[in-house]
XYZ file of C-alpha atoms in Angstrom:
393
model
C -63.076 -82.268 -18.656
C -65.369 -84.125 -21.091
C -65.529 -83.312 -24.778
C -68.852 -83.842 -26.548
C -70.264 -83.750 -30.059
C -67.400 -82.985 -32.528
C -68.579 -81.129 -35.569
C -66.919 -81.786 -38.948
C -66.089 -78.640 -40.882
C -64.707 -78.274 -44.399
C -62.109 -75.770 -45.452
C -60.709 -75.228 -48.919
C -57.124 -74.388 -49.733
C -54.948 -74.942 -52.805
C -57.638 -76.975 -54.571
C -57.741 -79.555 -51.797
C -60.368 -80.148 -49.138
C -59.291 -80.745 -45.565
C -61.364 -81.821 -42.606
C -60.878 -80.459 -39.165
C -62.728 -81.090 -35.929
C -64.054 -78.192 -33.931
C -65.437 -78.828 -30.497
C -69.099 -77.940 -30.468
C -69.526 -77.999 -26.742
C -67.429 -78.168 -23.610
C -68.451 -79.458 -20.221
C -68.641 -76.940 -17.408
C -65.350 -76.266 -15.700
C -63.835 -73.597 -13.555
C -61.341 -71.122 -14.991
C -59.569 -68.155 -13.481
C -60.680 -64.815 -14.791
C -58.961 -61.609 -13.846
C -61.383 -58.712 -14.116
C -60.319 -55.185 -13.086
C -57.657 -56.598 -10.773
C -60.115 -58.992 -9.055
C -59.865 -62.801 -9.424
C -63.245 -64.395 -10.024
C -64.013 -68.079 -10.444
C -66.839 -68.771 -12.798
C -68.187 -71.331 -15.202
C -67.242 -70.621 -18.821
C -69.076 -71.505 -21.999
C -66.813 -72.370 -24.971
C -65.246 -69.413 -26.736
C -63.914 -69.642 -30.275
C -61.284 -66.960 -30.468
C -59.699 -65.905 -33.726
C -57.198 -63.214 -34.627
C -56.295 -61.831 -37.999
C -52.960 -63.362 -39.074
C -49.856 -61.172 -39.253
C -48.547 -60.141 -42.630
C -45.949 -62.627 -43.908
C -43.427 -62.282 -46.697
C -44.697 -63.514 -50.053
C -42.578 -64.800 -52.891
C -42.564 -61.372 -54.530
C -41.541 -59.639 -51.324
C -38.536 -61.902 -50.909
C -36.603 -59.995 -53.577
C -34.792 -56.880 -52.253
C -36.906 -53.766 -52.752
C -37.913 -50.480 -51.164
C -38.656 -50.261 -47.496
C -42.231 -51.284 -46.678
C -44.000 -51.438 -43.371
C -46.367 -54.256 -42.459
C -48.278 -53.508 -39.258
C -49.408 -56.558 -37.338
C -51.349 -54.941 -34.513
C -54.071 -57.304 -33.389
C -57.474 -55.645 -33.633
C -59.487 -55.382 -30.449
C -61.950 -58.176 -29.846
C -65.473 -57.365 -30.934
C -68.240 -57.137 -28.404
C -69.677 -60.420 -29.671
C -66.378 -62.330 -29.524
C -66.456 -62.926 -25.779
C -63.573 -62.352 -23.391
C -60.202 -61.982 -25.064
C -57.376 -64.451 -24.330
C -53.931 -63.089 -23.540
C -50.890 -64.230 -25.507
C -47.088 -63.900 -25.369
C -47.222 -60.370 -26.796
C -50.475 -59.227 -25.198
C -50.501 -55.509 -24.415
C -48.092 -54.662 -27.239
C -48.323 -53.242 -30.719
C -46.079 -55.285 -33.016
C -44.783 -53.836 -36.274
C -42.546 -55.603 -38.817
C -40.542 -53.332 -41.126
C -38.792 -54.842 -44.127
C -35.579 -53.015 -45.063
C -34.096 -52.694 -48.542
C -31.561 -55.465 -47.855
C -34.290 -57.970 -47.016
C -33.985 -57.889 -43.240
C -37.098 -57.542 -41.093
C -37.009 -55.239 -38.053
C -39.617 -56.000 -35.370
C -40.729 -53.083 -33.169
C -42.791 -53.437 -29.998
C -44.696 -50.550 -28.403
C -47.113 -50.632 -25.453
C -50.839 -50.330 -25.941
C -53.675 -49.915 -23.494
C -55.575 -53.044 -22.476
C -59.336 -52.588 -22.553
C -61.979 -54.778 -20.989
C -61.726 -58.145 -19.247
C -59.132 -60.701 -20.321
C -58.316 -64.331 -19.563
C -54.790 -64.536 -18.167
C -52.511 -67.505 -18.714
C -53.561 -68.822 -22.143
C -52.013 -72.158 -23.127
C -48.935 -71.916 -25.333
C -48.698 -75.658 -26.020
C -51.260 -77.947 -27.591
C -53.709 -79.995 -25.545
C -52.750 -83.649 -26.259
C -56.424 -84.487 -26.787
C -56.473 -82.133 -29.789
C -52.988 -82.947 -31.083
C -54.241 -84.177 -34.447
C -55.947 -80.860 -35.243
C -54.293 -77.527 -36.096
C -54.574 -74.281 -34.169
C -56.388 -71.962 -36.589
C -54.547 -68.939 -35.160
C -51.362 -70.500 -36.577
C -52.710 -70.918 -40.115
C -52.604 -68.595 -43.115
C -54.993 -69.486 -45.943
C -53.247 -69.061 -49.307
C -53.605 -70.226 -52.893
C -51.096 -73.000 -52.127
C -53.092 -74.143 -49.089
C -52.845 -73.631 -45.337
C -49.405 -72.323 -44.337
C -47.957 -71.935 -40.829
C -47.701 -68.436 -39.372
C -46.992 -66.714 -36.071
C -50.280 -65.752 -34.422
C -51.224 -62.126 -33.806
C -50.363 -62.688 -30.128
C -46.833 -63.885 -30.998
C -47.403 -67.632 -30.564
C -45.215 -69.730 -32.878
C -45.932 -73.177 -34.368
C -42.478 -74.108 -33.032
C -43.727 -73.607 -29.478
C -47.339 -74.719 -29.759
C -46.707 -78.070 -31.483
C -43.550 -78.939 -29.514
C -43.548 -82.085 -27.416
C -43.337 -81.219 -23.690
C -40.347 -82.489 -21.714
C -39.263 -82.522 -18.080
C -37.098 -79.382 -18.171
C -34.348 -81.245 -16.300
C -30.815 -80.588 -17.503
C -29.714 -84.196 -17.596
C -28.461 -86.072 -20.635
C -30.966 -85.630 -23.447
C -31.302 -87.287 -26.852
C -33.630 -86.548 -29.764
C -34.032 -89.131 -32.519
C -35.729 -88.133 -35.771
C -37.044 -90.847 -38.101
C -37.759 -89.520 -41.590
C -39.474 -90.601 -44.762
C -42.926 -90.851 -43.195
C -45.469 -90.967 -46.026
C -43.190 -92.555 -48.615
C -44.091 -96.128 -47.671
C -47.422 -97.173 -46.213
C -45.987 -100.111 -44.287
C -42.961 -98.119 -43.103
C -45.105 -95.176 -41.985
C -47.549 -97.435 -40.167
C -44.757 -99.347 -38.442
C -42.940 -96.170 -37.356
C -46.048 -94.611 -35.820
C -47.139 -97.886 -34.214
C -43.821 -99.235 -32.910
C -41.706 -96.205 -32.067
C -42.079 -94.656 -28.597
C -43.938 -91.345 -28.570
C -40.823 -89.364 -27.646
C -39.239 -90.154 -31.038
C -39.699 -87.295 -33.522
C -41.114 -88.194 -36.956
C -40.169 -86.365 -40.171
C -42.824 -86.315 -42.902
C -41.686 -86.311 -46.537
C -43.459 -83.516 -48.416
C -43.542 -85.801 -51.479
C -45.282 -88.615 -49.592
C -48.846 -89.881 -49.726
C -51.763 -89.724 -47.261
C -49.807 -87.233 -45.169
C -52.832 -85.767 -43.396
C -53.874 -89.199 -42.146
C -50.372 -90.123 -41.026
C -49.962 -86.708 -39.375
C -53.112 -87.114 -37.322
C -52.138 -90.652 -36.287
C -48.649 -89.546 -35.270
C -49.816 -86.505 -33.340
C -52.514 -88.425 -31.486
C -49.851 -90.977 -30.529
C -47.819 -88.113 -29.014
C -45.020 -87.656 -31.575
C -43.562 -84.280 -32.412
C -43.270 -83.925 -36.181
C -41.204 -81.955 -38.691
C -41.597 -81.581 -42.464
C -38.899 -82.799 -44.877
C -38.524 -80.524 -47.913
C -36.542 -81.796 -50.955
C -33.451 -79.722 -51.745
C -30.927 -79.958 -54.550
C -27.914 -82.285 -54.117
C -24.695 -81.823 -56.084
C -25.509 -84.639 -58.527
C -28.993 -83.374 -59.410
C -30.903 -84.354 -61.572
C -29.351 -87.827 -61.767
C -30.042 -87.935 -58.035
C -33.525 -86.402 -57.788
C -35.060 -85.737 -54.329
C -38.546 -85.516 -55.856
C -41.142 -83.054 -57.076
C -40.849 -79.470 -55.949
C -37.126 -79.664 -55.216
C -35.626 -76.330 -54.121
C -32.859 -75.497 -56.609
C -29.738 -73.385 -56.202
C -30.162 -71.645 -59.582
C -33.912 -71.064 -59.248
C -35.253 -67.572 -58.611
C -36.468 -66.781 -55.109
C -40.101 -66.682 -56.239
C -39.875 -70.205 -57.667
C -38.220 -71.696 -54.599
C -40.687 -69.978 -52.268
C -43.608 -71.298 -54.325
C -42.269 -74.854 -53.999
C -41.548 -74.341 -50.311
C -45.107 -73.188 -49.704
C -46.583 -76.110 -51.644
C -44.587 -78.438 -49.410
C -45.579 -76.553 -46.247
C -49.260 -76.855 -47.168
C -49.170 -80.660 -47.325
C -49.720 -80.990 -43.561
C -50.024 -78.900 -40.399
C -48.939 -79.248 -36.753
C -45.177 -79.420 -37.369
C -42.517 -77.549 -35.424
C -40.052 -77.037 -38.241
C -38.552 -77.781 -41.642
C -35.895 -80.428 -42.262
C -33.868 -80.792 -45.444
C -34.131 -83.918 -47.583
C -30.756 -84.158 -49.376
C -29.733 -80.617 -50.393
C -25.924 -80.548 -50.246
C -25.737 -78.021 -53.105
C -28.725 -75.919 -52.077
C -27.648 -75.629 -48.424
C -24.228 -74.345 -49.531
C -25.618 -71.553 -51.764
C -26.146 -68.369 -49.765
C -28.162 -66.573 -52.461
C -30.652 -69.429 -52.808
C -30.848 -70.018 -49.063
C -31.554 -66.426 -48.026
C -35.249 -66.043 -48.990
C -36.075 -69.596 -47.935
C -34.498 -69.278 -44.477
C -36.161 -65.899 -43.929
C -39.564 -67.325 -44.807
C -39.080 -70.269 -42.432
C -38.052 -67.926 -39.618
C -40.863 -65.451 -40.278
C -43.386 -68.278 -39.988
C -42.261 -69.233 -36.490
C -40.609 -72.525 -37.463
C -37.259 -74.098 -36.685
C -34.851 -75.512 -39.257
C -33.424 -78.967 -38.612
C -30.253 -79.677 -40.587
C -29.761 -83.425 -41.061
C -25.990 -82.994 -40.881
C -25.341 -84.723 -44.192
C -23.114 -81.929 -45.530
C -20.389 -79.986 -43.746
C -20.835 -77.083 -46.192
C -24.342 -76.232 -44.998
C -25.013 -72.563 -44.215
C -28.276 -73.189 -42.344
C -26.769 -72.497 -38.913
C -25.238 -69.214 -40.082
C -28.565 -68.012 -41.457
C -30.422 -69.021 -38.288
C -28.023 -66.989 -36.155
C -28.108 -63.969 -38.484
C -31.893 -63.892 -38.885
C -32.719 -65.145 -35.396
C -34.850 -68.295 -35.453
C -34.567 -71.789 -33.896
C -32.063 -74.183 -35.448
C -30.876 -77.706 -34.714
C -28.097 -79.771 -36.262
C -27.998 -83.561 -36.301
C -24.928 -85.182 -34.760
C -25.238 -88.712 -36.167
C -26.936 -90.388 -39.127
C -27.822 -93.654 -37.432
C -28.621 -95.816 -40.466
C -26.122 -94.874 -43.148
C -25.649 -98.629 -43.227
C -29.042 -100.355 -42.981
C -27.934 -103.199 -40.779
C -29.023 -103.874 -37.204
C -25.528 -104.187 -35.620
C -24.342 -101.082 -37.506
C -27.391 -99.078 -36.409
C -26.945 -100.115 -32.777
C -23.274 -99.084 -32.985
C -24.307 -95.635 -34.255
C -26.855 -95.311 -31.454
C -24.138 -96.081 -28.916
C -22.035 -93.354 -30.553
C -24.986 -90.993 -30.202
C -25.167 -91.739 -26.487
C -21.452 -91.042 -26.032
C -21.876 -87.642 -27.716
C -24.888 -86.867 -25.531
C -23.059 -87.757 -22.318
C -20.107 -85.611 -23.344
C -22.133 -82.574 -24.531
C -25.317 -82.955 -22.489
C -27.436 -83.569 -25.587
C -27.332 -85.098 -29.072
C -29.555 -85.521 -32.132
C -29.668 -88.610 -34.329
C -31.492 -88.946 -37.646
C -32.556 -91.997 -39.618
C -35.209 -93.285 -42.003
C -38.277 -95.461 -41.540
C -36.608 -98.749 -42.491
C -37.755 -101.879 -40.673
C -34.253 -102.397 -39.273
C -34.010 -98.796 -38.049
C -37.416 -98.814 -36.373
C -36.764 -102.106 -34.565
C -33.264 -101.077 -33.417
C -34.347 -97.628 -32.192
C -37.354 -98.985 -30.280
C -35.216 -101.556 -28.426
C -32.199 -99.312 -27.804
C -34.299 -96.383 -26.609
C -35.838 -98.466 -23.798
C -32.392 -99.584 -22.654
C -31.069 -96.004 -22.789
C -33.968 -94.740 -20.643
C -32.957 -97.306 -18.021
C -29.453 -95.775 -18.124
C -30.833 -92.331 -17.280
C -31.200 -90.803 -20.757
C -34.204 -88.535 -21.365
C -35.639 -88.641 -24.886
C -37.147 -85.361 -26.068
C -38.737 -83.878 -29.157
C -36.108 -82.360 -31.427
C -37.436 -78.828 -30.778
C -36.234 -79.134 -27.153
C -32.622 -79.259 -28.400
C -32.833 -76.389 -30.883
C -30.755 -73.249 -30.407
C -33.268 -70.381 -30.142
C -30.957 -67.771 -31.761
C -33.005 -64.917 -30.329
C -32.284 -61.665 -32.234
């Protein structure tokens, strides 16, 4: 299917201008349409389908308060919008009710389906458009564009995930972080690392939109690193917008949202430092709920045994992954290769393993070489989202 004539469009958010590409035309192709129980093959013209975003928790709503209901029923498509596209929750009314203790109860009820509908809408991103966001997964806010679950129930975690074989062999995910902090390191990581290595973008980095588009077009799954308070803060400072254990929920959520708005197309949030913050249940609660409500996973880098991230993910019910090995605690080629061998032993014993590192020259070179050898030994490398525990409520 040929793509012609991209049209540059400007959007404003948080005082910054972003450029996206919207396809202005699409070559003729055949698509299956189910109309009144009858399958019809026909040529489609391009349809730009949008849904109103569901209500998400704001900073003010994160504090415990009275019960409030936030209906998220998707409005019916207008007559001029073309044929509606089905989604994971098509045919259902979805209502989120926030209780006084801060929990969110999701209620599904059936609704009548009216008019023709396209069955089997894609729930993963077309690789040819991987550098551009799905507008149904974006909420425009004062901080910028934030990820949300679409009105049809599609999550960024699912849509931006890197596909994998589905085989239940030995699987490894390697996450290389710090993308955006160094121009040469970012360029080398995107250029030299195989596409099945996940890249973690530092929210405090530079030129993140450009690096994001390069990485996504190359085929990498990406996550966003958010700075969190370590025990020796501020002498050890993760950077601007650090989430702090003693900060009020509104302040931490504001900083979280500023970080989230730096880029799009990521499957989840990863901590950068954060030993103190991750161990504080009061500080963690509103942040973890916001991450889960936005359809993201949380990737814990495994740097602290006191982290509560896994407990929150299970209690709230959203995807979570925990790194098994930090592969470059010692930035030395032999030491990194030894850690990668340890990662493989864990994966063969447990069926899967996650390793994390940073975009150092030594790390990039060692991972690129070792990964090719491990593939020859029967290891499948997957995006980190493939190894997350769903924690379905």
